[in-house]
PDB file of N, CA and C in Angstrom:
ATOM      1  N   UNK A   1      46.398  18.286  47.383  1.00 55.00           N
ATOM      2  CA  UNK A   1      46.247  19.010  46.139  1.00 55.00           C
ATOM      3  C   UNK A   1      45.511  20.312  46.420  1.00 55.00           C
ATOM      4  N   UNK A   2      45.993  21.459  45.737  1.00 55.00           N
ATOM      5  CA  UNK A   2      45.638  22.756  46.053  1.00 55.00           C
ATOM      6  C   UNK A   2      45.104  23.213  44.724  1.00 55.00           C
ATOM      7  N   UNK A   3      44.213  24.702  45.107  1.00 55.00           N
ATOM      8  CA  UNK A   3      43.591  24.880  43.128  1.00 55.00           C
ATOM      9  C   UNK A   3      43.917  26.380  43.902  1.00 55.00           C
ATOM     10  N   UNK A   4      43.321  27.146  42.789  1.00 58.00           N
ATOM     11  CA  UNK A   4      43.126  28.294  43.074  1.00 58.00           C
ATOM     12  C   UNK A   4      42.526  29.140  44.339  1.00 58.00           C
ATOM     13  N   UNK A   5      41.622  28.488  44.589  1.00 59.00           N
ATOM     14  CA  UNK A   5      40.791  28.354  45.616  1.00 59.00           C
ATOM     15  C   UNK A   5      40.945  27.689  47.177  1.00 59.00           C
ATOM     16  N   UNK A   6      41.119  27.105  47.322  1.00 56.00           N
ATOM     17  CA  UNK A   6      41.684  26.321  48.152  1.00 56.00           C
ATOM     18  C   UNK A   6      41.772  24.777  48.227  1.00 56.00           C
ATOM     19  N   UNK A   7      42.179  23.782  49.253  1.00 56.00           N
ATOM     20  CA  UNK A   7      42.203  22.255  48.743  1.00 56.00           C
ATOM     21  C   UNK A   7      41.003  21.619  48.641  1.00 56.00           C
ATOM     22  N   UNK A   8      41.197  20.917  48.496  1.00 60.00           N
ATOM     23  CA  UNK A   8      40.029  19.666  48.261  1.00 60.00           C
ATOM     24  C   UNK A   8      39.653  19.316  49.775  1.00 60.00           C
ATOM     25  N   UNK A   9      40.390  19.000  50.399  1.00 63.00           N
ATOM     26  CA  UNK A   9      40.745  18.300  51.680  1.00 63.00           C
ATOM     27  C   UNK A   9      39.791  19.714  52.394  1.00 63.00           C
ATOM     28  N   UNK A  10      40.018  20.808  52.557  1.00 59.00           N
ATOM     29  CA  UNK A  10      39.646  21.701  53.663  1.00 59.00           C
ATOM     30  C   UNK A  10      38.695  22.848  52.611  1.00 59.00           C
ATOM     31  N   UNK A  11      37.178  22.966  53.264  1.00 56.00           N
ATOM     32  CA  UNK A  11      36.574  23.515  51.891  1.00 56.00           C
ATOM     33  C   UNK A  11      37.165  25.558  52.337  1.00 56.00           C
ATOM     34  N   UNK A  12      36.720  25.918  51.629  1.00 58.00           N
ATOM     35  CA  UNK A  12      36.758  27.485  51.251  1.00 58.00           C
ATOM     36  C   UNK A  12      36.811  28.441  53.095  1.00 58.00           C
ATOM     37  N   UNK A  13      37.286  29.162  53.265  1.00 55.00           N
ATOM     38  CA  UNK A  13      37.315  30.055  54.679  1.00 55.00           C
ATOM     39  C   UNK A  13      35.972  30.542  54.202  1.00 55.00           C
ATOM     40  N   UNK A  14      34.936  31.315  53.170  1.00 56.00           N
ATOM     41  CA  UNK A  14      33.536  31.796  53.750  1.00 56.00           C
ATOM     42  C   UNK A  14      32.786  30.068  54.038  1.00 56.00           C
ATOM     43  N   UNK A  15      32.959  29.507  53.509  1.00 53.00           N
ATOM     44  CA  UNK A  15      32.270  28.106  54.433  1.00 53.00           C
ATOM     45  C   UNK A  15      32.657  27.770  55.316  1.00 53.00           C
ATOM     46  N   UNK A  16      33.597  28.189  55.978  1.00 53.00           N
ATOM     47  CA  UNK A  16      34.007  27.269  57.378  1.00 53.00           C
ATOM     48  C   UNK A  16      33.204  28.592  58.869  1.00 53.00           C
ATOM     49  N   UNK A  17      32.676  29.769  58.206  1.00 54.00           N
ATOM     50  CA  UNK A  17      31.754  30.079  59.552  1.00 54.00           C
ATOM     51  C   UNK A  17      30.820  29.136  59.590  1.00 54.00           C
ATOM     52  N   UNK A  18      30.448  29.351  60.973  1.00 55.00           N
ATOM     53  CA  UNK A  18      29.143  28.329  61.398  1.00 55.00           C
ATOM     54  C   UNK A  18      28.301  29.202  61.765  1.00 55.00           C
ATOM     55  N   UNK A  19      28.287  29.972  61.355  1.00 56.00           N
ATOM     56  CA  UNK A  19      26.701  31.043  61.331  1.00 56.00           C
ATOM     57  C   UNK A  19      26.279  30.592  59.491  1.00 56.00           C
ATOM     58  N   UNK A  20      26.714  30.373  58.713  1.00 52.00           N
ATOM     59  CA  UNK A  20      26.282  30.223  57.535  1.00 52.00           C
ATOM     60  C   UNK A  20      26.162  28.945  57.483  1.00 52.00           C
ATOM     61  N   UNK A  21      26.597  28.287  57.930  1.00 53.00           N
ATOM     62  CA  UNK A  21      26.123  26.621  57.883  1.00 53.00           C
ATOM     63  C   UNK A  21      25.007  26.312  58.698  1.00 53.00           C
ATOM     64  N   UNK A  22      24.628  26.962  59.203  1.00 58.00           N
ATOM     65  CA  UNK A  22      23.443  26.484  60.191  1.00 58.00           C
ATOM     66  C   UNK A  22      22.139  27.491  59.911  1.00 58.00           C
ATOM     67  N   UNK A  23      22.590  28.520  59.270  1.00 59.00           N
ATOM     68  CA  UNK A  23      21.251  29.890  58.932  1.00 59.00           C
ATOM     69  C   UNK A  23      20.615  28.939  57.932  1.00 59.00           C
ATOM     70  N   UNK A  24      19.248  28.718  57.956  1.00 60.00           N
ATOM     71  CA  UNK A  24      18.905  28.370  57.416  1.00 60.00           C
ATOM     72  C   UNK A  24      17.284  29.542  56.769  1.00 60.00           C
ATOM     73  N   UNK A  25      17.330  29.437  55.137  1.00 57.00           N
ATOM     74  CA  UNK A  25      16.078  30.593  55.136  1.00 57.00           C
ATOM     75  C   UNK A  25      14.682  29.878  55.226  1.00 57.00           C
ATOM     76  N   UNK A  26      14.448  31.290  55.893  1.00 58.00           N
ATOM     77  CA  UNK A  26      12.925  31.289  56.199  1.00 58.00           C
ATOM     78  C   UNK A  26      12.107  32.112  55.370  1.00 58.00           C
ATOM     79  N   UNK A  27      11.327  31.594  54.918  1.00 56.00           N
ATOM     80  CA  UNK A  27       9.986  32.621  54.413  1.00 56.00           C
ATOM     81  C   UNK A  27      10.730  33.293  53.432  1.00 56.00           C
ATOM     82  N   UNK A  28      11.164  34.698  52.991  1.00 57.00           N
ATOM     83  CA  UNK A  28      11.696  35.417  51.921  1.00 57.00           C
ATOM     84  C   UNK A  28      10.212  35.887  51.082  1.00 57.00           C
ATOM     85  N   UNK A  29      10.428  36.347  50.276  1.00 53.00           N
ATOM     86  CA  UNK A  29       9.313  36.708  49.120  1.00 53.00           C
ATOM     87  C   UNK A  29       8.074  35.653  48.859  1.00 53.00           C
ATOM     88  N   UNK A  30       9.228  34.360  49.129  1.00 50.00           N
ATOM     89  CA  UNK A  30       7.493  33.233  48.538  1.00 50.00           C
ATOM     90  C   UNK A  30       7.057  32.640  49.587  1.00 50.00           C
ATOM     91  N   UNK A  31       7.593  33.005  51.060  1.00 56.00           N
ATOM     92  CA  UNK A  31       7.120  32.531  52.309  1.00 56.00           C
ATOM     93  C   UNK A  31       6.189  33.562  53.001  1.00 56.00           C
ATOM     94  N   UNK A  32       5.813  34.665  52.571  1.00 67.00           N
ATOM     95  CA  UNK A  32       4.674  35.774  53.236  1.00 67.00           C
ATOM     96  C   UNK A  32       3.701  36.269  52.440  1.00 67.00           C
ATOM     97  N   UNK A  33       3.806  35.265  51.187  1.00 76.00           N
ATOM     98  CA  UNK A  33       2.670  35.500  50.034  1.00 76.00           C
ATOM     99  C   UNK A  33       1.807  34.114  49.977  1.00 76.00           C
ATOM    100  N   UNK A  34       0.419  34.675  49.745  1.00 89.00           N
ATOM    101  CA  UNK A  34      -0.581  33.576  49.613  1.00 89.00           C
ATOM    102  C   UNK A  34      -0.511  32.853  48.462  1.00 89.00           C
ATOM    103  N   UNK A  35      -1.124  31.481  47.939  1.00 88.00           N
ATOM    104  CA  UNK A  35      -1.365  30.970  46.844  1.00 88.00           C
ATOM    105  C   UNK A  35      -1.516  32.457  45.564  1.00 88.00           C
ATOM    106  N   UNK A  36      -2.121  33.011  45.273  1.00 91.00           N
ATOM    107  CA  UNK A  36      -2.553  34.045  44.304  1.00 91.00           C
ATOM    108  C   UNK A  36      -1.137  35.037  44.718  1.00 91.00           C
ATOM    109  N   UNK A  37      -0.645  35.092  45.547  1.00 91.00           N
ATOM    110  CA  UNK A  37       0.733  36.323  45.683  1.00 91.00           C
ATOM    111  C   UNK A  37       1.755  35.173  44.477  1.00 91.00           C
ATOM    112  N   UNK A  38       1.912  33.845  44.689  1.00 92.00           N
ATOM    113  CA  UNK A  38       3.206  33.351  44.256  1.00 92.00           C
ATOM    114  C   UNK A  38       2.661  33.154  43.071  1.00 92.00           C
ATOM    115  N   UNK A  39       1.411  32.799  42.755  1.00 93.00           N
ATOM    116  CA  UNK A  39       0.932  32.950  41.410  1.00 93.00           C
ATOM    117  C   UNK A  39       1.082  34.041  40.227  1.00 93.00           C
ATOM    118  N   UNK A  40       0.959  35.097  41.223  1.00 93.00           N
ATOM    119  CA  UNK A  40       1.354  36.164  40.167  1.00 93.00           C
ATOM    120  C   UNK A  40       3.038  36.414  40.259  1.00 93.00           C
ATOM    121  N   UNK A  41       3.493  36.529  40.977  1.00 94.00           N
ATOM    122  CA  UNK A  41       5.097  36.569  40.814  1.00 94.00           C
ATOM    123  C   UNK A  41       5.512  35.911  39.790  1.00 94.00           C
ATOM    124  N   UNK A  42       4.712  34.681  40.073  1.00 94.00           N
ATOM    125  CA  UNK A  42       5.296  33.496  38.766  1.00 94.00           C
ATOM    126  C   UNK A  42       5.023  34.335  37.395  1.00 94.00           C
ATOM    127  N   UNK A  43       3.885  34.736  36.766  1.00 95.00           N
ATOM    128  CA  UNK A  43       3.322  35.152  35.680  1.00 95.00           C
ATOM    129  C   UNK A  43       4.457  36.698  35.322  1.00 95.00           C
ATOM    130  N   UNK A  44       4.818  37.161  36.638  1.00 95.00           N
ATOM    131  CA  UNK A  44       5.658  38.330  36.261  1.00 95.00           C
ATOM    132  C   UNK A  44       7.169  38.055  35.961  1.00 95.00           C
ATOM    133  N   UNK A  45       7.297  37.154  36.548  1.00 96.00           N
ATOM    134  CA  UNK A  45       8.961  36.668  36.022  1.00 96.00           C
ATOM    135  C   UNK A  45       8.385  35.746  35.012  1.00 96.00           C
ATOM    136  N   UNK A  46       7.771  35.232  34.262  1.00 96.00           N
ATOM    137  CA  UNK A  46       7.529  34.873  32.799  1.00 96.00           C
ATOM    138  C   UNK A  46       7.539  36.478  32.288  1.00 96.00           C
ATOM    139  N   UNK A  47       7.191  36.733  32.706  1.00 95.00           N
ATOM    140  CA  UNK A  47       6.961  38.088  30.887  1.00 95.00           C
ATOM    141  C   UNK A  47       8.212  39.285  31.377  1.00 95.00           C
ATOM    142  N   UNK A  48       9.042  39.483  32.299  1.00 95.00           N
ATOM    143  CA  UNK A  48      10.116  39.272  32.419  1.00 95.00           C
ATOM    144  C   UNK A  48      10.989  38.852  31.761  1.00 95.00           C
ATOM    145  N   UNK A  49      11.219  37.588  31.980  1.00 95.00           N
ATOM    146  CA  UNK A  49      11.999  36.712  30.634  1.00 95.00           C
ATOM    147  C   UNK A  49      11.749  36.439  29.903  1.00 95.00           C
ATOM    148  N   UNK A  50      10.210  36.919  29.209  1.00 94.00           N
ATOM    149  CA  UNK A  50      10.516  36.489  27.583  1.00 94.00           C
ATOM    150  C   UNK A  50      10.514  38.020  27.266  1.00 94.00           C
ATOM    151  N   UNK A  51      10.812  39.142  28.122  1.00 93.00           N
ATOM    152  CA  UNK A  51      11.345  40.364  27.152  1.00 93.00           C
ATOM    153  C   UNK A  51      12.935  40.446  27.149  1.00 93.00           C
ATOM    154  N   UNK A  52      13.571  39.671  27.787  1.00 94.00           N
ATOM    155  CA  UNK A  52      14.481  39.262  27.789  1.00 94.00           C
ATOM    156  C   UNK A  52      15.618  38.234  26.334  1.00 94.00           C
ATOM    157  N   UNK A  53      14.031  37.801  25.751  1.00 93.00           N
ATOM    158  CA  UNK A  53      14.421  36.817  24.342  1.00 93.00           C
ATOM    159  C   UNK A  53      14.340  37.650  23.436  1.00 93.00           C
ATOM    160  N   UNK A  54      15.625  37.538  22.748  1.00 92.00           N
ATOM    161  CA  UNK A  54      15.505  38.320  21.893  1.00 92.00           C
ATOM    162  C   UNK A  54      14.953  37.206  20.333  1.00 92.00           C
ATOM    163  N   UNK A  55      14.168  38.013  19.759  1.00 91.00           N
ATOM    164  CA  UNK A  55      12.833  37.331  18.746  1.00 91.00           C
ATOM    165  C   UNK A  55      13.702  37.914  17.747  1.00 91.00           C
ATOM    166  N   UNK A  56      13.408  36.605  16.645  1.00 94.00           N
ATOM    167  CA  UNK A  56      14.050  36.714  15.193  1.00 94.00           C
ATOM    168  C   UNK A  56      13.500  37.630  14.376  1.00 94.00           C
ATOM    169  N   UNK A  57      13.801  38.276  13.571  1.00 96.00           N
ATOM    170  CA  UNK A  57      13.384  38.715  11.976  1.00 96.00           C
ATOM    171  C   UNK A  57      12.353  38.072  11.548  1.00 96.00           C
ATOM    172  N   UNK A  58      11.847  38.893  10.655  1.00 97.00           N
ATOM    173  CA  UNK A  58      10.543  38.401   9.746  1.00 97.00           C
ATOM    174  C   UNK A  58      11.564  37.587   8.936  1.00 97.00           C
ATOM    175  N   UNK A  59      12.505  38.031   8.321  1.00 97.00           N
ATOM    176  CA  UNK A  59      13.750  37.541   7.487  1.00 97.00           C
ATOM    177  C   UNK A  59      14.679  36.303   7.777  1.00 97.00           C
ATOM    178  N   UNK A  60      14.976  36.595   9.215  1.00 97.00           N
ATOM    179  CA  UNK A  60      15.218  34.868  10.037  1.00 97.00           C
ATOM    180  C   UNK A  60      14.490  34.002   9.950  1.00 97.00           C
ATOM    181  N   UNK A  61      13.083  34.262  10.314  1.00 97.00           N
ATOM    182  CA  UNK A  61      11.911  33.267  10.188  1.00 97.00           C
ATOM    183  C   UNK A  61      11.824  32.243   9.186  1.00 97.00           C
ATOM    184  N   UNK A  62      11.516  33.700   8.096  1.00 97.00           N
ATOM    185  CA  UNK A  62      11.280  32.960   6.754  1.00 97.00           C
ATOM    186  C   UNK A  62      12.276  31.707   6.432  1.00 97.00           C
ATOM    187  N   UNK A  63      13.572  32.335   6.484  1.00 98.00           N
ATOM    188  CA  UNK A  63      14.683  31.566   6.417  1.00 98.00           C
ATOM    189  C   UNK A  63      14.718  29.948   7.026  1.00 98.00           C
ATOM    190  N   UNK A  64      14.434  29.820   8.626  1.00 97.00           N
ATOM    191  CA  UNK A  64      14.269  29.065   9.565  1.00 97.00           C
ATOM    192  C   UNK A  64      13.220  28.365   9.193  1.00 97.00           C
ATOM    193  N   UNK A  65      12.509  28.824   8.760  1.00 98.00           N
ATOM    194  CA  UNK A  65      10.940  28.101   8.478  1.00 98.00           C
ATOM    195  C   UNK A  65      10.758  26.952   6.878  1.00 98.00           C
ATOM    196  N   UNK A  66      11.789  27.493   6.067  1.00 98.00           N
ATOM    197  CA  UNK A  66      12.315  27.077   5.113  1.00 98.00           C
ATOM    198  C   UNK A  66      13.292  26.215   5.444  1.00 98.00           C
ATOM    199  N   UNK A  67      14.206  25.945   5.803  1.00 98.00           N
ATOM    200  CA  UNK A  67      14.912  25.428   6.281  1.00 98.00           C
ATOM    201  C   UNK A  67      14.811  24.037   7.003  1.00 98.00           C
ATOM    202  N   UNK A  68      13.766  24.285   7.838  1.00 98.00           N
ATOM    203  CA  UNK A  68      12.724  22.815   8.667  1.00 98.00           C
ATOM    204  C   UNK A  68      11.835  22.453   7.494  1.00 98.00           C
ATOM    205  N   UNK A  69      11.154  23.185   6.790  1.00 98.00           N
ATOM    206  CA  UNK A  69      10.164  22.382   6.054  1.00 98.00           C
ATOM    207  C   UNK A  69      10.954  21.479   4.784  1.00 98.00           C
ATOM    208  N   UNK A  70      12.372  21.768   4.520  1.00 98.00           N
ATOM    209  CA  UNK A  70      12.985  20.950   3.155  1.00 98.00           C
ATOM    210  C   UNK A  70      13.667  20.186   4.243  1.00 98.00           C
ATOM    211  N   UNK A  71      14.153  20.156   5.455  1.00 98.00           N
ATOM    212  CA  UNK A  71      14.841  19.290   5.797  1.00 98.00           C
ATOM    213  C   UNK A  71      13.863  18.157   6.262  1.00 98.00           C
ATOM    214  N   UNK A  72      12.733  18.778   6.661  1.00 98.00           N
ATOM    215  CA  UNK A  72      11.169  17.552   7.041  1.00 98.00           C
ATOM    216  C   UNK A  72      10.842  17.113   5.527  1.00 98.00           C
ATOM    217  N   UNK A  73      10.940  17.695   4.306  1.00 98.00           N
ATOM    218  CA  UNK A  73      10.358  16.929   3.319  1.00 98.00           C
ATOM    219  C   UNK A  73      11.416  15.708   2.777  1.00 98.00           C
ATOM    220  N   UNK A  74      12.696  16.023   3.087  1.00 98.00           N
ATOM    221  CA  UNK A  74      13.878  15.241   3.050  1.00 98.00           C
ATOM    222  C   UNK A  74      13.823  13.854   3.612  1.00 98.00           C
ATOM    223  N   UNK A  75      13.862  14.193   5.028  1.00 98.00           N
ATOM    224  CA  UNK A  75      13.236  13.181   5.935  1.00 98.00           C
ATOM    225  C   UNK A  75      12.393  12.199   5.287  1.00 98.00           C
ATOM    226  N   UNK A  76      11.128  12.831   4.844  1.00 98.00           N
ATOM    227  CA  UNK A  76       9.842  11.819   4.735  1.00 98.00           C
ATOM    228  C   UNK A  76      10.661  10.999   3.441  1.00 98.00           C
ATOM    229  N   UNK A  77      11.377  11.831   2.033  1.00 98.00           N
ATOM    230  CA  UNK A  77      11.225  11.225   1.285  1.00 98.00           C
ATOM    231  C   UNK A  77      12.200   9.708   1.450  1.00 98.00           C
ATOM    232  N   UNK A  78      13.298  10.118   2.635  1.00 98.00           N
ATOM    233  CA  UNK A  78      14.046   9.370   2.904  1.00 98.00           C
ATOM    234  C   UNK A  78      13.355   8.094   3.431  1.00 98.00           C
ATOM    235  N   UNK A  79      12.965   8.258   4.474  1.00 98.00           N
ATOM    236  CA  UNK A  79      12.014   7.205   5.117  1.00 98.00           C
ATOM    237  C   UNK A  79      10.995   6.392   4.059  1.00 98.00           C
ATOM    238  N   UNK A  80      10.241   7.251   3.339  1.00 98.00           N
ATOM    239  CA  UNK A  80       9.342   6.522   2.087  1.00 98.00           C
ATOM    240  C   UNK A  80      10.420   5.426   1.455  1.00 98.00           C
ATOM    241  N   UNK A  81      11.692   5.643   0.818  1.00 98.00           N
ATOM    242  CA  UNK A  81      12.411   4.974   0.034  1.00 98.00           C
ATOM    243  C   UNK A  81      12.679   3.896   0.613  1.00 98.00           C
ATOM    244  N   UNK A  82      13.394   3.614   2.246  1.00 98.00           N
ATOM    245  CA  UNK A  82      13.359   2.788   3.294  1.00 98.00           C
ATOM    246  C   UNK A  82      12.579   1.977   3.149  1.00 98.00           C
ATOM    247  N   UNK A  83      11.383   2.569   3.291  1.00 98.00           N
ATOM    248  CA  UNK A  83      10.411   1.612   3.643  1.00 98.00           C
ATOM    249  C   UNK A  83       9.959   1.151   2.899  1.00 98.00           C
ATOM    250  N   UNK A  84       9.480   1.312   1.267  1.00 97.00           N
ATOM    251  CA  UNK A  84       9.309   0.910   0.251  1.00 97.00           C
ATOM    252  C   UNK A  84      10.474  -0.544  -0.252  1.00 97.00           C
ATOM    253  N   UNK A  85      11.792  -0.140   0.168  1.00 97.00           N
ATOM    254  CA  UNK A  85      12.958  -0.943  -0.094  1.00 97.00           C
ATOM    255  C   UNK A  85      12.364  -2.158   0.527  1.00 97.00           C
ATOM    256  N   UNK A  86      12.456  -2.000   2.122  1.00 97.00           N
ATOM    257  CA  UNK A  86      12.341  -2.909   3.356  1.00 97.00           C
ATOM    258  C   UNK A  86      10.956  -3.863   2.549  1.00 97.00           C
ATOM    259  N   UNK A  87       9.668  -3.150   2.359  1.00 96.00           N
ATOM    260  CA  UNK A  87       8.985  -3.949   1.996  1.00 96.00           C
ATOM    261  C   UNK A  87       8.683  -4.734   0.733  1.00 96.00           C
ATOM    262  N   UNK A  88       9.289  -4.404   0.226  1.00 96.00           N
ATOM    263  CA  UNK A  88       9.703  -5.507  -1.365  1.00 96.00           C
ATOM    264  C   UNK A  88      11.040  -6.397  -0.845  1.00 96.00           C
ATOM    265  N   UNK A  89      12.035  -6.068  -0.290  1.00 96.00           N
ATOM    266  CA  UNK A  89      12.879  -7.402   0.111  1.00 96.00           C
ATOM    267  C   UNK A  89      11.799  -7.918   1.491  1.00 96.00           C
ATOM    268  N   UNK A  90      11.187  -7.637   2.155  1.00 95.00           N
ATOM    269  CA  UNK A  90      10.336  -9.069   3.052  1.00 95.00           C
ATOM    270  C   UNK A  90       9.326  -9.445   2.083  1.00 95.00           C
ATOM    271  N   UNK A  91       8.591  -8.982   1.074  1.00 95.00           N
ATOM    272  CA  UNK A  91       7.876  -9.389   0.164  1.00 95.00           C
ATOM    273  C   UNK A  91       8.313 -10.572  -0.571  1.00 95.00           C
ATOM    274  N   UNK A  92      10.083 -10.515  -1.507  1.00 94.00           N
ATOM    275  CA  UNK A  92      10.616 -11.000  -2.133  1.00 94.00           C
ATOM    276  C   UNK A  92      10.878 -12.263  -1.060  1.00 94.00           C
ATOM    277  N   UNK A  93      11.445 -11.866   0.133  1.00 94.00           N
ATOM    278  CA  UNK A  93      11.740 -13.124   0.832  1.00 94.00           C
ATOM    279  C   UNK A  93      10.601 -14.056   1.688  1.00 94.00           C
ATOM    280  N   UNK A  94       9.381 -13.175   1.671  1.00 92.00           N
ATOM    281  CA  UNK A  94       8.555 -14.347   2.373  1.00 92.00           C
ATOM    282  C   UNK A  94       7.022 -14.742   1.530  1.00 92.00           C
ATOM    283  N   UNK A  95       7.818 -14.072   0.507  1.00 82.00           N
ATOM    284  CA  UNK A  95       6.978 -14.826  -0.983  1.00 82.00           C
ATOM    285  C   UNK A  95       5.529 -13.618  -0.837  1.00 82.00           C
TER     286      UNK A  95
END
């Protein structure tokens, strides 16, 4: 069986060099930095990606925020009724 790519049976021609199957990496960016070097890298690719998120509306919010608080008051009232039910039939049945 053949795909686009090549078969199943025989993988891809850039995998079949054996300089890439055997290179293995060394060191790179987080292998010549101390504890406090990879520490801060870390802290810079966080604020990096969260300028990357794009943040809702005051107008989304509101919306969103509304939205969870009637579907959480929903919830509870649902569960209250449940459980109110549940405990008058074990009441009724175990006297």
């Amino acid at each position: 069986m053949t795909d686009a790519v090549g078969s199943i049976d025989m993988p891809d021609a850039e995998d079949e060099s054996p300089e890439s199957s055997k290179k293995t990496r060394k060191g790179g960016k987080r292998g010549k930095k101390g504890p406090l070097g990879r520490l801060a890298l870390f802290y810079r690719q966080i604020v990096a990606e969260l300028r990357k998120v794009v943040w809702p509306t005051r107008s989304q919010l509101t919306t969103y925020t509304s939205v969870v608080i009637v579907f959480v008051v929903v919830m509870i009232g649902l569960v209250t009724v449940l459980d109110t039910g549940f405990a008058r039939v074990i009441k009724y049945v175990f006297g």
